[in-house]
């Protein structure tokens, strides 16, 4: 079902951004060995920035908080149930006039099984130490150095 947030907006610089009310993604982490792994989505080639690795996420609807949007999108794109995650914090990781992207950090007790939809070429739990080696979505690539210590 399409929400009222689906749609492109244009920043003052002329760049376009997905999400009429902003966007949010879920940075879900779980313990693995002596480290932490994060759930990444290999974005379908047809999608915006397709072929890169990013977070399950998308447009916020008018009635949602960033946390609600990120958890909803993770359910839609990765089959993650809201009851399986514990939201820790929300951080605006990109902002321009009238639009922002919020990264919502959440924890899971274990590596949860995932079920992708058409927006995902692949879903993968990646050790945090290996994330930067992947071809990341530009937004995640920019914010990862600040996000990594928060996990």
Backbone as a printed PyTorch tensor [residue, N CA C, xyz], in Angstrom:
tensor([[[  0.8420,  -1.1850,   0.0000],
         [  0.0000,   0.0000,   0.0000],
         [  0.8870,   1.2470,   0.0000]],

        [[  0.5960,   2.1500,  -0.8920],
         [  1.3490,   3.4040,  -0.9560],
         [  0.9360,   4.3270,   0.1730]],

        [[  1.9550,   4.9090,   0.8290],
         [  1.6860,   5.8810,   1.8750],
         [  1.6610,   7.2770,   1.2920]],

        [[  1.2410,   8.2390,   2.0890],
         [  1.1830,   9.6110,   1.5860],
         [  2.5540,  10.2680,   1.5130]],

        [[  3.5810,   9.5890,   2.0010],
         [  4.9390,  10.1310,   1.9240],
         [  5.6680,   9.7840,   0.6440]],

        [[  5.1460,   8.8230,  -0.1220],
         [  5.8220,   8.4260,  -1.3540],
         [  5.7990,   9.5650,  -2.3640]],

        [[  6.9580,   9.8950,  -2.8860],
         [  7.0730,  10.9430,  -3.8850],
         [  8.3960,  11.6670,  -3.7560]],

        [[  8.7980,  12.2940,  -4.8400],
         [ 10.0570,  13.0490,  -4.8790],
         [  9.8230,  14.4790,  -4.4450]],

        [[ 10.8100,  15.0360,  -3.7750],
         [ 10.8360,  16.4660,  -3.4760],
         [ 12.1540,  17.0120,  -4.0090]],

        [[ 12.1850,  18.3020,  -4.2500],
         [ 13.3940,  18.9300,  -4.7740],
         [ 13.9430,  19.9270,  -3.7640]],

        [[ 15.2420,  19.8140,  -3.5100],
         [ 15.9110,  20.7430,  -2.6150],
         [ 16.1910,  22.0510,  -3.3210]],

        [[ 16.6300,  23.0310,  -2.5600],
         [ 16.9570,  24.3330,  -3.1460],
         [ 18.0940,  24.2290,  -4.1570]],

        [[ 18.9270,  23.1900,  -4.0150],
         [ 20.0360,  22.9880,  -4.9590],
         [ 19.5880,  22.2840,  -6.2310]],

        [[ 18.2940,  21.9320,  -6.3270],
         [ 17.7660,  21.2580,  -7.5020],
         [ 17.8460,  19.7340,  -7.4110]],

        [[ 18.5150,  19.2180,  -6.4000],
         [ 18.6020,  17.7650,  -6.2370],
         [ 17.2490,  17.2240,  -5.7840]],

        [[ 16.9530,  15.9890,  -6.1880],
         [ 15.6900,  15.3990,  -5.7720],
         [ 15.9310,  14.3620,  -4.6830]],

        [[ 14.9500,  14.2540,  -3.7920],
         [ 15.0250,  13.3680,  -2.6330],
         [ 13.7190,  12.6050,  -2.5130]],

        [[ 13.8240,  11.3110,  -2.1710],
         [ 12.6300,  10.4720,  -2.0450],
         [ 12.0210,  10.6370,  -0.6550]],

        [[ 10.7400,  10.9540,  -0.6490],
         [ 10.0070,  11.0680,   0.6080],
         [  9.4840,  12.4650,   0.8140]],

        [[  8.1920,  12.6460,   0.6520],
         [  7.6020,  13.9770,   0.7720],
         [  7.7690,  14.5670,   2.1700]],

        [[  7.9130,  13.7040,   3.1840],
         [  8.0590,  14.1620,   4.5680],
         [  9.3920,  13.7140,   5.1530]],

        [[ 10.3610,  13.4940,   4.2880],
         [ 11.6560,  12.9780,   4.7040],
         [ 11.6970,  11.4690,   4.5610]],

        [[ 12.7920,  10.8860,   4.9700],
         [ 12.9710,   9.4400,   4.8630],
         [ 13.7330,   8.9490,   6.0830]],

        [[ 13.6420,   7.6320,   6.3030],
         [ 14.3270,   7.0290,   7.4440],
         [ 14.7500,   5.6140,   7.0860]],

        [[ 15.8430,   5.1800,   7.6950],
         [ 16.3280,   3.8180,   7.4940],
         [ 16.6910,   3.1910,   8.8250]],

        [[ 16.6180,   1.8640,   8.8810],
         [ 16.8990,   1.1400,  10.1050],
         [ 18.2930,   0.5270,  10.0460]],

        [[ 19.1450,   0.9650,  10.9590],
         [ 20.4740,   0.3810,  11.1350],
         [ 20.3340,  -0.6330,  12.2660]],

        [[ 20.0170,  -1.8650,  11.8750],
         [ 19.7690,  -2.9320,  12.8380],
         [ 21.0610,  -3.6860,  13.0960]],

        [[ 21.4120,  -3.8370,  14.3590],
         [ 22.6390,  -4.5480,  14.7070],
         [ 22.3360,  -5.6750,  15.6810]],

        [[ 23.2060,  -6.6850,  15.6400],
         [ 23.0670,  -7.8460,  16.5190],
         [ 24.4670,  -8.3560,  16.8430]],

        [[ 24.6270,  -8.9360,  18.0290],
         [ 25.9520,  -9.4550,  18.3950],
         [ 26.3380, -10.6610,  17.5510]],

        [[ 27.6110, -10.7000,  17.1900],
         [ 28.1660, -11.8540,  16.4780],
         [ 29.6270, -11.9790,  16.8990]],

        [[ 29.9940, -13.1540,  17.4090],
         [ 31.3410, -13.3890,  17.9210],
         [ 31.7190, -12.2800,  18.9030]],

        [[ 32.8420, -11.6110,  18.6680],
         [ 33.2810, -10.5260,  19.5580],
         [ 32.9700,  -9.1530,  18.9770]],

        [[ 32.0460,  -9.0960,  18.0320],
         [ 31.7520,  -7.8450,  17.3370],
         [ 30.2360,  -7.6980,  17.2230]],

        [[ 29.8430,  -6.8880,  16.2910],
         [ 28.4400,  -6.6740,  15.9890],
         [ 28.2860,  -6.7510,  14.4670]],

        [[ 27.1650,  -7.2880,  14.0300],
         [ 26.8430,  -7.3150,  12.6050],
         [ 25.6670,  -6.3810,  12.3730]],

        [[ 25.5820,  -5.8340,  11.1670],
         [ 24.4750,  -4.9580,  10.8000],
         [ 23.7680,  -5.5320,   9.5780]],

        [[ 22.4680,  -5.3090,   9.5220],
         [ 21.6870,  -5.7820,   8.3960],
         [ 21.7700,  -4.7540,   7.2710]],

        [[ 22.2900,  -5.1920,   6.1210],
         [ 22.3730,  -4.3100,   4.9560],
         [ 21.5260,  -4.8600,   3.8180]],

        [[ 21.0760,  -3.9470,   2.9850],
         [ 20.2520,  -4.2700,   1.8320],
         [ 21.0340,  -3.9160,   0.5610]],

        [[ 21.2080,  -4.9090,  -0.3020],
         [ 21.7780,  -4.6430,  -1.6240],
         [ 20.6050,  -4.1800,  -2.4750]],

        [[ 20.6210,  -2.9080,  -2.7970],
         [ 19.4740,  -2.2800,  -3.4410],
         [ 19.2780,  -2.7910,  -4.8640]],

        [[ 18.0250,  -3.0850,  -5.2030],
         [ 17.6920,  -3.5450,  -6.5470],
         [ 18.1980,  -2.5370,  -7.5720]],

        [[ 18.6620,  -3.0340,  -8.6890],
         [ 19.3150,  -2.1900,  -9.6980],
         [ 18.3830,  -1.0890, -10.2250]],

        [[ 17.0880,  -1.3350, -10.2420],
         [ 16.1400,  -0.3450, -10.7610],
         [ 15.8560,   0.7830,  -9.7670]],

        [[ 16.2190,   0.5930,  -8.5040],
         [ 15.9030,   1.5910,  -7.4820],
         [ 16.9180,   2.7370,  -7.4830]],

        [[ 16.5720,   3.8090,  -6.7800],
         [ 17.4830,   4.9480,  -6.6380],
         [ 18.7820,   4.4600,  -6.0040]],

        [[ 19.9040,   4.7650,  -6.6210],
         [ 21.2250,   4.2920,  -6.1840],
         [ 21.2890,   2.7590,  -6.1750]],

        [[ 20.5890,   2.1450,  -7.1310],
         [ 20.5620,   0.6920,  -7.2540],
         [ 21.9580,   0.1160,  -7.4150]],

        [[ 22.1440,  -1.0750,  -6.8720],
         [ 23.4310,  -1.7450,  -6.9310],
         [ 24.3380,  -1.4280,  -5.7540]],

        [[ 23.9380,  -0.4940,  -4.9220],
         [ 24.7440,  -0.1660,  -3.7400],
         [ 24.1330,  -0.8460,  -2.5150]],

        [[ 24.9100,  -0.8710,  -1.4480],
         [ 24.4470,  -1.4290,  -0.1780],
         [ 23.9970,  -0.2940,   0.7280]],

        [[ 22.8330,  -0.4640,   1.3250],
         [ 22.3080,   0.5560,   2.2150],
         [ 21.4730,  -0.0720,   3.3120]],

        [[ 20.6660,   0.7450,   3.9340],
         [ 19.7960,   0.3030,   5.0150],
         [ 18.3890,   0.1050,   4.4920]],

        [[ 17.6660,  -0.8870,   5.0170],
         [ 16.2480,  -0.9340,   4.7000],
         [ 15.6170,   0.3750,   5.1710]],

        [[ 14.8750,   1.0070,   4.3150],
         [ 14.2880,   2.2820,   4.6880],
         [ 13.5540,   2.9090,   3.5300]],

        [[ 12.9970,   4.0700,   3.7820],
         [ 12.2770,   4.7620,   2.7330],
         [ 11.5300,   5.9640,   3.2630]],

        [[ 10.5350,   6.3720,   2.4940],
         [  9.7880,   7.5960,   2.7640],
         [  8.9900,   7.5140,   4.0600]],

        [[  8.9970,   8.6170,   4.7910],
         [  8.1390,   8.7680,   5.9750],
         [  6.7670,   9.2240,   5.5240]],

        [[  5.7490,   8.6830,   6.1550],
         [  4.3940,   9.1820,   5.9320],
         [  4.1310,  10.3440,   6.8920]],

        [[  3.1370,  11.1450,   6.5890],
         [  2.8820,  12.3780,   7.3420],
         [  2.6120,  12.1320,   8.8190]],

        [[  2.0670,  10.9930,   9.1670],
         [  1.6770,  10.7040,  10.5470],
         [  2.7540,   9.9460,  11.3320]],

        [[  3.8940,   9.6400,  10.7050],
         [  4.9060,   8.7920,  11.3350],
         [  6.0780,   9.5720,  11.9070]],

        [[  6.6240,   9.0310,  12.9850],
         [  7.9350,   9.4760,  13.4490],
         [  8.9790,   8.7750,  12.5750]],

        [[ 10.2080,   9.2370,  12.6450],
         [ 11.2780,   8.5730,  11.9000],
         [ 11.4330,   7.1280,  12.3690]],

        [[ 11.3120,   6.9020,  13.6670],
         [ 11.4390,   5.5470,  14.2080],
         [ 10.3520,   4.6330,  13.6480]],

        [[  9.1240,   5.1140,  13.6110],
         [  8.0310,   4.3040,  13.0740],
         [  8.2390,   4.0040,  11.5970]],

        [[  8.6770,   5.0000,  10.8400],
         [  8.9040,   4.7950,   9.4130],
         [ 10.0130,   3.7830,   9.1640]],

        [[ 11.1080,   3.8880,   9.8980],
         [ 12.2420,   2.9740,   9.7050],
         [ 11.8500,   1.5360,  10.0300]],

        [[ 11.1220,   1.3430,  11.1080],
         [ 10.6950,  -0.0040,  11.4920],
         [  9.6890,  -0.5520,  10.4750]],

        [[  8.7610,   0.2760,  10.0180],
         [  7.7970,  -0.1460,   8.9900],
         [  8.5140,  -0.5610,   7.7170]],

        [[  9.4440,   0.2720,   7.2740],
         [ 10.1770,  -0.0270,   6.0370],
         [ 11.0110,  -1.2980,   6.1760]],

        [[ 11.6110,  -1.5210,   7.3370],
         [ 12.3860,  -2.7540,   7.5520],
         [ 11.4830,  -3.9730,   7.5020]],

        [[ 10.2550,  -3.8170,   7.9520],
         [  9.3050,  -4.9130,   7.8460],
         [  8.9460,  -5.1590,   6.3820]],

        [[  8.6520,  -4.0860,   5.6360],
         [  8.2760,  -4.2190,   4.2300],
         [  9.4120,  -4.7730,   3.3740]],

        [[ 10.6250,  -4.3080,   3.6060],
         [ 11.7500,  -4.6490,   2.7280],
         [ 12.5630,  -5.8540,   3.1890]],

        [[ 12.4790,  -6.1950,   4.4850],
         [ 13.3200,  -7.2760,   4.9970],
         [ 12.5710,  -8.2800,   5.8680]],

        [[ 11.2780,  -8.0730,   6.0760],
         [ 10.4980,  -8.9910,   6.8940],
         [ 10.8160,  -8.9380,   8.3740]],

        [[ 11.3870,  -7.8410,   8.8360],
         [ 11.7500,  -7.6840,  10.2430],
         [ 10.5090,  -7.2240,  11.0270]],

        [[ 10.1340,  -7.9850,  12.0370],
         [  8.9800,  -7.6240,  12.8630],
         [  9.3820,  -6.5610,  13.8860]],

        [[  8.4960,  -5.6230,  14.1200],
         [  8.7520,  -4.5640,  15.1000],
         [  9.0570,  -5.1490,  16.4740]],

        [[  8.4380,  -6.2680,  16.8100],
         [  8.6510,  -6.8840,  18.1170],
         [ 10.0410,  -7.4980,  18.2750]],

        [[ 10.7730,  -7.6390,  17.1590],
         [ 12.1150,  -8.2300,  17.2000],
         [ 13.2300,  -7.2090,  17.3600]],

        [[ 12.8860,  -5.9150,  17.3970],
         [ 13.9210,  -4.8830,  17.4740],
         [ 13.6840,  -3.9630,  18.6640]],

        [[ 14.7760,  -3.4410,  19.1690],
         [ 14.7430,  -2.4710,  20.2600],
         [ 15.3960,  -1.1950,  19.7520]],

        [[ 14.5970,  -0.1710,  19.5000],
         [ 15.1220,   1.0950,  18.9830],
         [ 15.9560,   1.7580,  20.0660]],

        [[ 17.1720,   2.1760,  19.6840],
         [ 18.1120,   2.7870,  20.6170],
         [ 18.1420,   4.3040,  20.4600]],

        [[ 18.2900,   4.7640,  19.2230],
         [ 18.3340,   6.2130,  18.9870],
         [ 18.0710,   6.5240,  17.5250]],

        [[ 17.7160,   7.7620,  17.2630],
         [ 17.4880,   8.2570,  15.9100],
         [ 18.3860,   9.4610,  15.6870]],

        [[ 19.0910,   9.4510,  14.5560],
         [ 20.0580,  10.5040,  14.2600],
         [ 19.7920,  11.0360,  12.8510]],

        [[ 19.6150,  12.3270,  12.7210],
         [ 19.4900,  12.9160,  11.3900],
         [ 20.8800,  12.8860,  10.7630]],

        [[ 21.0390,  12.0780,   9.7220],
         [ 22.3520,  11.9000,   9.1070],
         [ 22.4950,  12.6700,   7.7950]],

        [[ 21.3980,  13.2510,   7.3110],
         [ 21.4780,  14.1460,   6.1600],
         [ 20.3170,  15.1200,   6.2500]],

        [[ 20.6250,  16.3740,   5.9640],
         [ 19.5880,  17.3930,   6.0270],
         [ 19.8510,  18.4490,   4.9760]],

        [[ 18.7900,  18.8790,   4.3350],
         [ 18.8310,  20.0010,   3.4130],
         [ 17.5370,  20.7840,   3.6410]],

        [[ 17.4110,  21.9170,   3.0660],
         [ 16.2350,  22.7590,   3.2810],
         [ 14.9470,  21.9820,   3.0060]],

        [[ 14.1570,  21.7320,   4.0720],
         [ 12.8640,  21.1030,   3.9220],
         [ 12.8510,  19.5870,   3.8300]],

        [[ 14.0000,  18.9210,   3.9670],
         [ 14.0380,  17.4570,   3.8430],
         [ 15.1690,  16.9100,   4.6950]],

        [[ 14.9440,  15.7150,   5.2930],
         [ 16.0410,  15.0680,   6.0110],
         [ 15.9110,  13.5560,   5.9580]],

        [[ 17.0320,  12.9140,   6.2030],
         [ 17.1030,  11.4560,   6.3140],
         [ 17.5560,  11.1410,   7.7280]],

        [[ 16.8050,  10.2740,   8.3930],
         [ 17.1100,   9.8910,   9.7690],
         [ 17.5240,   8.4250,   9.7950]],

        [[ 18.6650,   8.1610,  10.3970],
         [ 19.1000,   6.7950,  10.6300],
         [ 18.6550,   6.4010,  12.0260]],

        [[ 17.9000,   5.3150,  12.0870],
         [ 17.3800,   4.8120,  13.3520],
         [ 18.2040,   3.5780,  13.7220]],

        [[ 18.9140,   3.6710,  14.8280],
         [ 19.7270,   2.5470,  15.2920],
         [ 18.8740,   1.6870,  16.2070]],

        [[ 18.8880,   0.3850,  15.9260],
         [ 18.1300,  -0.5680,  16.7370],
         [ 18.9730,  -1.8100,  16.9650]],

        [[ 18.6300,  -2.5370,  18.0010],
         [ 19.3490,  -3.7710,  18.3250],
         [ 18.3940,  -4.9540,  18.2790]],

        [[ 18.9590,  -6.0830,  17.8750],
         [ 18.2500,  -7.3620,  17.8980],
         [ 19.0890,  -8.3160,  18.7340]],

        [[ 18.4720,  -9.2450,  19.4340],
         [ 19.2470, -10.1470,  20.2800],
         [ 20.0930, -11.1540,  19.4980]],

        [[ 19.6600, -11.4580,  18.2760],
         [ 20.3730, -12.4140,  17.4240],
         [ 20.2450, -11.9740,  15.9720]],

        [[ 20.9400, -12.6710,  15.0830],
         [ 20.8210, -12.4040,  13.6510],
         [ 19.4690, -12.9330,  13.1810]],

        [[ 18.5430, -12.0390,  12.9590],
         [ 17.1730, -12.3790,  12.5850],
         [ 17.1320, -12.8080,  11.1270]],

        [[ 16.3440, -13.8270,  10.8370],
         [ 16.1280, -14.2450,   9.4540],
         [ 15.3920, -13.1290,   8.7160]],

        [[ 15.7060, -12.9660,   7.4370],
         [ 15.1190, -11.8960,   6.6430],
         [ 14.3880, -12.4600,   5.4280]],

        [[ 13.4540, -11.6730,   4.9230],
         [ 12.7210, -11.9990,   3.7080],
         [ 12.6530, -10.7170,   2.8980]],

        [[ 13.3680, -10.6710,   1.7870],
         [ 13.4180,  -9.4580,   0.9740],
         [ 12.2140,  -9.3070,   0.0720]],

        [[ 12.0070,  -8.0710,  -0.3650],
         [ 10.9710,  -7.8080,  -1.3640],
         [ 11.6620,  -7.3770,  -2.6600]],

        [[ 10.9070,  -6.8500,  -3.6080],
         [ 11.4520,  -6.4960,  -4.9190],
         [ 12.4790,  -5.3630,  -4.8620]],

        [[ 12.5190,  -4.6170,  -3.7620],
         [ 13.4830,  -3.5240,  -3.6380],
         [ 14.8660,  -4.0200,  -3.2340]],

        [[ 14.9650,  -5.3000,  -2.8880],
         [ 16.2240,  -5.8710,  -2.3990],
         [ 16.7550,  -6.9190,  -3.3660]],

        [[ 17.9690,  -6.7080,  -3.8430],
         [ 18.6410,  -7.7640,  -4.5990],
         [ 19.1420,  -8.8240,  -3.6230]],

        [[ 19.4790,  -8.3860,  -2.4140],
         [ 19.9850,  -9.2790,  -1.3770],
         [ 19.9040,  -8.5530,  -0.0360]],

        [[ 19.7200,  -9.3290,   1.0140],
         [ 19.8350,  -8.8370,   2.3800],
         [ 20.9370,  -9.6390,   3.0340]],

        [[ 21.7860,  -8.9680,   3.8130],
         [ 22.9170,  -9.6760,   4.4060],
         [ 23.2970,  -9.0490,   5.7380]],

        [[ 23.5730,  -9.9240,   6.7210],
         [ 24.1660,  -9.4800,   7.9800],
         [ 25.6640,  -9.3640,   7.7420]],

        [[ 26.2060,  -8.1830,   7.9320],
         [ 27.6050,  -7.8940,   7.6300],
         [ 28.3110,  -7.4750,   8.9200]],

        [[ 29.4500,  -8.1090,   9.2460],
         [ 30.2020,  -7.6320,  10.4100],
         [ 30.5160,  -6.1410,  10.2410]],

        [[ 30.3600,  -5.3810,  11.3060],
         [ 30.5770,  -3.9330,  11.2260],
         [ 31.9590,  -3.5810,  10.6960]],

        [[ 32.9370,  -4.4320,  10.9690],
         [ 34.3000,  -4.1770,  10.5000],
         [ 34.4320,  -4.3110,   8.9830]],

        [[ 33.4490,  -4.9000,   8.3110],
         [ 33.5150,  -5.1250,   6.8680],
         [ 32.6030,  -4.2020,   6.0530]],

        [[ 31.7940,  -3.4060,   6.7220],
         [ 30.8070,  -2.5690,   6.0310],
         [ 31.4710,  -1.6000,   5.0550]],

        [[ 32.4970,  -0.9080,   5.4830],
         [ 33.1250,   0.1350,   4.6550],
         [ 33.7550,  -0.4270,   3.3760]],

        [[ 34.0040,  -1.7280,   3.3170],
         [ 34.6080,  -2.3340,   2.1290],
         [ 33.5890,  -2.5740,   1.0130]],

        [[ 32.3040,  -2.4620,   1.3130],
         [ 31.2600,  -2.6780,   0.3060],
         [ 30.9990,  -1.4030,  -0.4840]],

        [[ 30.4490,  -1.5320,  -1.6920],
         [ 30.0340,  -0.3360,  -2.4460],
         [ 28.7440,   0.2210,  -1.8250]],

        [[ 28.9110,   1.1520,  -0.9140],
         [ 27.7970,   1.6660,  -0.1190],
         [ 27.0070,   2.7450,  -0.8470]],

        [[ 25.7310,   2.8230,  -0.5110],
         [ 24.9030,   3.9520,  -0.9270],
         [ 25.6430,   5.2090,  -0.4670]],

        [[ 25.7110,   6.2410,  -1.2850],
         [ 26.4870,   7.4350,  -0.9000],
         [ 26.1160,   8.0160,   0.4610]],

        [[ 24.8420,   8.0090,   0.8130],
         [ 24.4400,   8.5360,   2.1220],
         [ 24.9870,   7.7090,   3.2660]],

        [[ 24.9580,   6.3860,   3.1280],
         [ 25.5090,   5.5280,   4.1750],
         [ 27.0280,   5.6490,   4.2190]],

        [[ 27.6460,   5.7440,   3.0660],
         [ 29.1110,   5.8850,   3.0260],
         [ 29.5540,   7.1340,   3.7770]],

        [[ 28.8270,   8.2150,   3.6090],
         [ 29.1640,   9.4720,   4.2770],
         [ 28.9340,   9.3950,   5.7850]],

        [[ 27.8630,   8.7550,   6.1980],
         [ 27.5120,   8.7430,   7.6170],
         [ 28.1340,   7.5860,   8.3980]],

        [[ 28.6210,   6.5420,   7.7120],
         [ 29.1110,   5.3510,   8.4020],
         [ 30.2090,   5.6550,   9.4390]],

        [[ 31.2050,   6.4890,   9.1560],
         [ 32.2390,   6.7360,  10.1720],
         [ 31.6670,   7.2900,  11.4810]],

        [[ 30.5890,   8.0540,  11.4260],
         [ 29.9750,   8.5740,  12.6490],
         [ 29.0180,   7.5740,  13.2840]],

        [[ 28.4220,   6.7060,  12.4800],
         [ 27.4810,   5.7180,  12.9980],
         [ 28.1830,   4.5400,  13.6570]],

        [[ 29.2770,   4.0920,  13.0840],
         [ 29.9630,   2.8800,  13.5480],
         [ 30.2400,   2.8820,  15.0610]],

        [[ 30.7680,   3.9570,  15.6390],
         [ 31.0470,   3.9360,  17.0780],
         [ 29.7880,   3.8550,  17.9620]],

        [[ 28.6150,   4.1310,  17.4160],
         [ 27.3790,   4.1280,  18.1930],
         [ 26.7790,   2.7390,  18.3520]],

        [[ 27.2870,   1.7680,  17.6140],
         [ 26.6860,   0.4250,  17.6240],
         [ 26.9880,  -0.3240,  18.9070]]])
